[in-house]
Amino acid sequence: MMASFFDQFASPSYLNIPLIAIAIALPWIMYPTPQSRWINNRLITLQGWFINLFTKQLMLPLNVGGHKWALLLTSLMIFLITINMLGLLPYTFTPTTQLSLNMGFAVPLWLATVIIGMRNQPTIALGHLLPEGTPIPLIPVLIIIETISLLIRPLALGVRLTANLTAGHLLIQLIATAVFVLLPLMPTVAILTAAVLFLLTLLEVAVAMIQAYVFVLLLSLYLQENV
């Protein structure tokens, strides 16, 4: 019984062919494309307003050199929100519950920010490993600790996104199973449990959007340290 709860996180396949690539690519079809008309419809206008607002807030603390990342980070934000939200629908697969996928996003982007810092300002980038005014006996220990904290950043990014989405999906499935079991035995308790399930679903919608924003926000903070 418990193993079936985790079947929802298994990558779907058809004829032994993994379908995770399709699950990642198809959500982009849902977004409307700009037209050649002078006046856009309400959906495209709302989409453009959201993208401009998010990009402005994300790029505000960065200098001009970091603005080159605006398109990449905004696209990543929209992609993660879409995948997370679609994963809340019944009989769907959430690719971001796979740690391998999240690490595939986190590691290259984090490594790019580190390389940019080493290339543009190597003294400042290396200076983060040793705070100013550190006593001489503590220098080796602090360098090791700061290096570990630097290397653990992409792991924290990937694990945070995976753990939050996985925990939310498991809670929804557990409570939904409890509702079906309690309905013929204790209808009143089942109704109260269904109300809790509804509130939890609303919470998971918020978590799906917040976790996507936090993932991109932390990447922008790492970029801010290196540009």
Short mmCIF file of C-alpha atoms in Angstrom, two decimals:
data_model
loop_
_atom_site.label_atom_id
_atom_site.label_comp_id
_atom_site.label_asym_id
_atom_site.label_seq_id
_atom_site.Cartn_x
_atom_site.Cartn_y
_atom_site.Cartn_z
CA MET A 1 0.00 0.00 0.00
CA MET A 2 2.74 2.40 0.89
CA ALA A 3 4.64 1.67 -2.31
CA SER A 4 1.61 2.78 -4.35
CA PHE A 5 1.80 6.23 -2.77
CA PHE A 6 5.19 6.74 -4.40
CA ASP A 7 4.15 5.40 -7.79
CA GLN A 8 2.96 8.90 -8.70
CA PHE A 9 6.59 10.07 -8.66
CA ALA A 10 7.78 7.39 -11.11
CA SER A 11 8.68 8.71 -14.53
CA PRO A 12 5.94 7.71 -17.01
CA SER A 13 6.86 5.50 -19.92
CA TYR A 14 5.13 4.01 -22.96
CA LEU A 15 6.54 0.89 -24.57
CA ASN A 16 9.55 1.30 -22.25
CA ILE A 17 10.17 4.78 -23.68
CA PRO A 18 10.43 7.51 -20.99
CA LEU A 19 7.90 10.29 -21.51
CA ILE A 20 9.50 12.85 -19.20
CA ALA A 21 10.75 14.85 -22.21
CA ILE A 22 7.17 15.21 -23.44
CA ALA A 23 5.99 16.16 -19.95
CA ILE A 24 8.60 18.91 -19.90
CA ALA A 25 8.02 20.21 -23.44
CA LEU A 26 4.22 20.13 -23.76
CA PRO A 27 3.35 22.85 -21.17
CA TRP A 28 4.94 25.49 -23.40
CA ILE A 29 2.11 24.94 -25.90
CA MET A 30 -0.37 26.35 -23.38
CA TYR A 31 1.07 29.85 -23.54
CA PRO A 32 -0.33 32.23 -26.15
CA THR A 33 2.08 33.68 -28.69
CA PRO A 34 2.08 37.41 -29.55
CA GLN A 35 0.29 38.29 -32.74
CA SER A 36 1.04 40.84 -35.42
CA ARG A 37 -1.96 42.98 -34.47
CA TRP A 38 -1.51 46.38 -32.89
CA ILE A 39 -3.75 45.55 -29.90
CA ASN A 40 -3.30 42.27 -28.05
CA ASN A 41 -6.06 40.36 -26.34
CA ARG A 42 -6.51 40.32 -22.57
CA LEU A 43 -4.63 37.05 -22.04
CA ILE A 44 -1.48 38.19 -23.85
CA THR A 45 -1.67 41.59 -22.12
CA LEU A 46 -1.93 39.92 -18.71
CA GLN A 47 0.94 37.58 -19.55
CA GLY A 48 3.15 40.48 -20.65
CA TRP A 49 2.28 42.47 -17.53
CA PHE A 50 3.21 39.56 -15.26
CA ILE A 51 6.51 38.92 -17.08
CA ASN A 52 7.48 42.60 -16.99
CA LEU A 53 6.59 42.92 -13.30
CA PHE A 54 8.51 39.80 -12.31
CA THR A 55 11.56 40.73 -14.41
CA LYS A 56 11.63 44.21 -12.91
CA GLN A 57 11.50 42.90 -9.34
CA LEU A 58 14.09 40.21 -10.06
CA MET A 59 16.59 42.47 -11.78
CA LEU A 60 16.20 45.43 -9.40
CA PRO A 61 19.08 44.52 -7.02
CA LEU A 62 21.40 43.47 -9.88
CA ASN A 63 23.72 45.75 -11.80
CA VAL A 64 23.72 46.12 -15.57
CA GLY A 65 25.95 43.06 -16.05
CA GLY A 66 23.39 40.82 -14.38
CA HIS A 67 20.56 42.01 -16.63
CA LYS A 68 21.78 39.63 -19.33
CA TRP A 69 20.25 36.83 -17.23
CA ALA A 70 16.76 38.37 -17.32
CA LEU A 71 15.44 36.21 -20.17
CA LEU A 72 16.91 33.00 -18.75
CA LEU A 73 15.66 33.50 -15.19
CA THR A 74 12.21 34.69 -16.26
CA SER A 75 11.78 31.73 -18.61
CA LEU A 76 12.89 29.37 -15.83
CA MET A 77 10.40 30.95 -13.44
CA ILE A 78 7.50 30.54 -15.88
CA PHE A 79 8.56 26.98 -16.67
CA LEU A 80 8.74 25.91 -13.02
CA ILE A 81 5.39 27.52 -12.16
CA THR A 82 3.72 25.81 -15.11
CA ILE A 83 5.16 22.38 -14.33
CA ASN A 84 4.33 22.67 -10.62
CA MET A 85 0.77 23.84 -11.22
CA LEU A 86 0.00 21.21 -13.85
CA GLY A 87 1.33 18.55 -11.50
CA LEU A 88 -1.53 19.28 -9.10
CA LEU A 89 -4.10 18.06 -11.63
CA PRO A 90 -5.33 14.46 -11.33
CA TYR A 91 -3.59 11.79 -13.40
CA THR A 92 -0.64 14.05 -14.21
CA PHE A 93 3.10 13.75 -13.68
CA THR A 94 5.21 16.44 -12.01
CA PRO A 95 8.76 16.42 -13.46
CA THR A 96 10.02 18.72 -10.69
CA THR A 97 9.49 15.95 -8.12
CA GLN A 98 12.52 14.28 -9.71
CA LEU A 99 15.73 15.31 -7.94
CA SER A 100 17.75 14.59 -11.08
CA LEU A 101 15.79 17.19 -13.07
CA ASN A 102 16.04 19.85 -10.37
CA MET A 103 19.77 19.22 -9.96
CA GLY A 104 20.08 19.47 -13.73
CA PHE A 105 18.74 23.02 -13.45
CA ALA A 106 20.53 23.99 -10.23
CA VAL A 107 24.08 22.78 -10.86
CA PRO A 108 24.76 24.38 -14.29
CA LEU A 109 23.16 27.71 -13.34
CA TRP A 110 24.99 27.85 -9.98
CA LEU A 111 28.24 26.89 -11.67
CA ALA A 112 27.72 29.64 -14.25
CA THR A 113 27.39 32.26 -11.50
CA VAL A 114 30.60 30.99 -9.85
CA ILE A 115 32.50 31.04 -13.15
CA ILE A 116 31.30 34.58 -13.85
CA GLY A 117 32.53 35.69 -10.44
CA MET A 118 35.92 34.01 -10.90
CA ARG A 119 36.32 35.59 -14.32
CA ASN A 120 35.14 39.13 -13.61
CA GLN A 121 36.26 39.66 -10.00
CA PRO A 122 38.42 36.76 -8.80
CA THR A 123 39.68 38.61 -5.71
CA ILE A 124 36.18 39.36 -4.40
CA ALA A 125 34.91 35.90 -5.32
CA LEU A 126 37.73 34.20 -3.43
CA GLY A 127 37.40 36.73 -0.60
CA HIS A 128 33.96 35.29 0.23
CA LEU A 129 35.74 32.16 1.44
CA LEU A 130 37.55 34.08 4.17
CA PRO A 131 35.76 36.87 6.10
CA GLU A 132 37.82 39.95 6.89
CA GLY A 133 39.40 40.06 10.31
CA THR A 134 39.45 36.29 10.85
CA PRO A 135 42.00 35.13 13.47
CA ILE A 136 44.92 33.27 11.96
CA PRO A 137 44.27 29.92 13.73
CA LEU A 138 40.71 29.86 12.32
CA ILE A 139 41.67 30.59 8.72
CA PRO A 140 41.97 26.94 7.50
CA VAL A 141 38.76 25.90 9.25
CA LEU A 142 36.75 28.84 7.90
CA ILE A 143 38.03 28.29 4.36
CA ILE A 144 36.88 24.65 4.51
CA ILE A 145 33.49 25.61 5.96
CA GLU A 146 32.87 28.37 3.40
CA THR A 147 33.94 26.08 0.55
CA ILE A 148 31.50 23.40 1.72
CA SER A 149 28.72 25.98 2.04
CA LEU A 150 29.48 27.15 -1.50
CA LEU A 151 29.42 23.65 -2.95
CA ILE A 152 26.23 22.69 -1.11
CA ARG A 153 24.21 25.52 -2.66
CA PRO A 154 23.04 23.66 -5.78
CA LEU A 155 22.15 20.62 -3.66
CA ALA A 156 20.05 22.82 -1.39
CA LEU A 157 18.30 24.33 -4.42
CA GLY A 158 17.39 20.97 -5.91
CA VAL A 159 16.46 19.25 -2.64
CA ARG A 160 14.29 22.17 -1.47
CA LEU A 161 12.18 22.14 -4.62
CA THR A 162 11.93 18.34 -4.71
CA ALA A 163 11.13 17.91 -1.02
CA ASN A 164 8.41 20.56 -0.89
CA LEU A 165 6.57 19.26 -3.95
CA THR A 166 6.96 15.61 -2.98
CA ALA A 167 5.69 16.21 0.56
CA GLY A 168 2.71 18.16 -0.72
CA HIS A 169 1.70 15.47 -3.22
CA LEU A 170 2.04 12.76 -0.58
CA LEU A 171 -0.13 14.66 1.90
CA ILE A 172 -2.81 15.23 -0.72
CA GLN A 173 -2.87 11.54 -1.65
CA LEU A 174 -2.88 10.38 1.97
CA ILE A 175 -5.77 12.67 2.94
CA ALA A 176 -7.70 11.82 -0.23
CA THR A 177 -7.31 8.12 0.58
CA ALA A 178 -8.55 8.78 4.11
CA VAL A 179 -11.63 10.55 2.73
CA PHE A 180 -12.57 7.55 0.55
CA VAL A 181 -12.01 5.11 3.42
CA LEU A 182 -13.97 7.15 5.99
CA LEU A 183 -16.88 8.10 3.73
CA PRO A 184 -18.93 4.88 4.18
CA LEU A 185 -17.90 4.48 7.83
CA MET A 186 -18.03 8.02 9.28
CA PRO A 187 -19.53 10.50 6.79
CA THR A 188 -19.17 13.50 9.11
CA VAL A 189 -15.48 12.88 9.69
CA ALA A 190 -15.03 12.29 5.95
CA ILE A 191 -16.62 15.67 5.15
CA LEU A 192 -14.33 17.42 7.63
CA THR A 193 -11.35 15.59 6.15
CA ALA A 194 -12.45 16.67 2.67
CA ALA A 195 -12.51 20.28 3.87
CA VAL A 196 -8.96 19.85 5.13
CA LEU A 197 -8.04 18.37 1.74
CA PHE A 198 -9.48 21.41 -0.03
CA LEU A 199 -7.48 23.80 2.17
CA LEU A 200 -4.35 21.72 1.65
CA THR A 201 -4.87 21.88 -2.11
CA LEU A 202 -5.03 25.67 -1.93
CA LEU A 203 -1.85 25.62 0.14
CA GLU A 204 -0.13 23.43 -2.45
CA VAL A 205 -1.10 25.86 -5.20
CA ALA A 206 0.66 28.59 -3.23
CA VAL A 207 3.64 26.32 -2.55
CA ALA A 208 3.92 25.47 -6.26
CA MET A 209 4.25 29.16 -7.14
CA ILE A 210 6.36 30.17 -4.14
CA GLN A 211 8.91 27.38 -4.60
CA ALA A 212 9.41 28.32 -8.25
CA TYR A 213 9.94 31.95 -7.20
CA VAL A 214 12.33 30.97 -4.40
CA PHE A 215 14.39 28.79 -6.78
CA VAL A 216 14.88 31.65 -9.21
CA LEU A 217 15.31 34.25 -6.46
CA LEU A 218 18.16 32.30 -4.85
CA LEU A 219 19.85 31.98 -8.24
CA SER A 220 19.59 35.74 -8.68
CA LEU A 221 21.14 36.25 -5.22
CA TYR A 222 24.03 33.95 -6.17
CA LEU A 223 24.41 35.96 -9.36
CA GLN A 224 24.35 39.22 -7.41
CA GLU A 225 27.38 38.08 -5.39
CA ASN A 226 29.40 37.47 -8.55
CA VAL A 227 28.59 40.37 -10.86
#
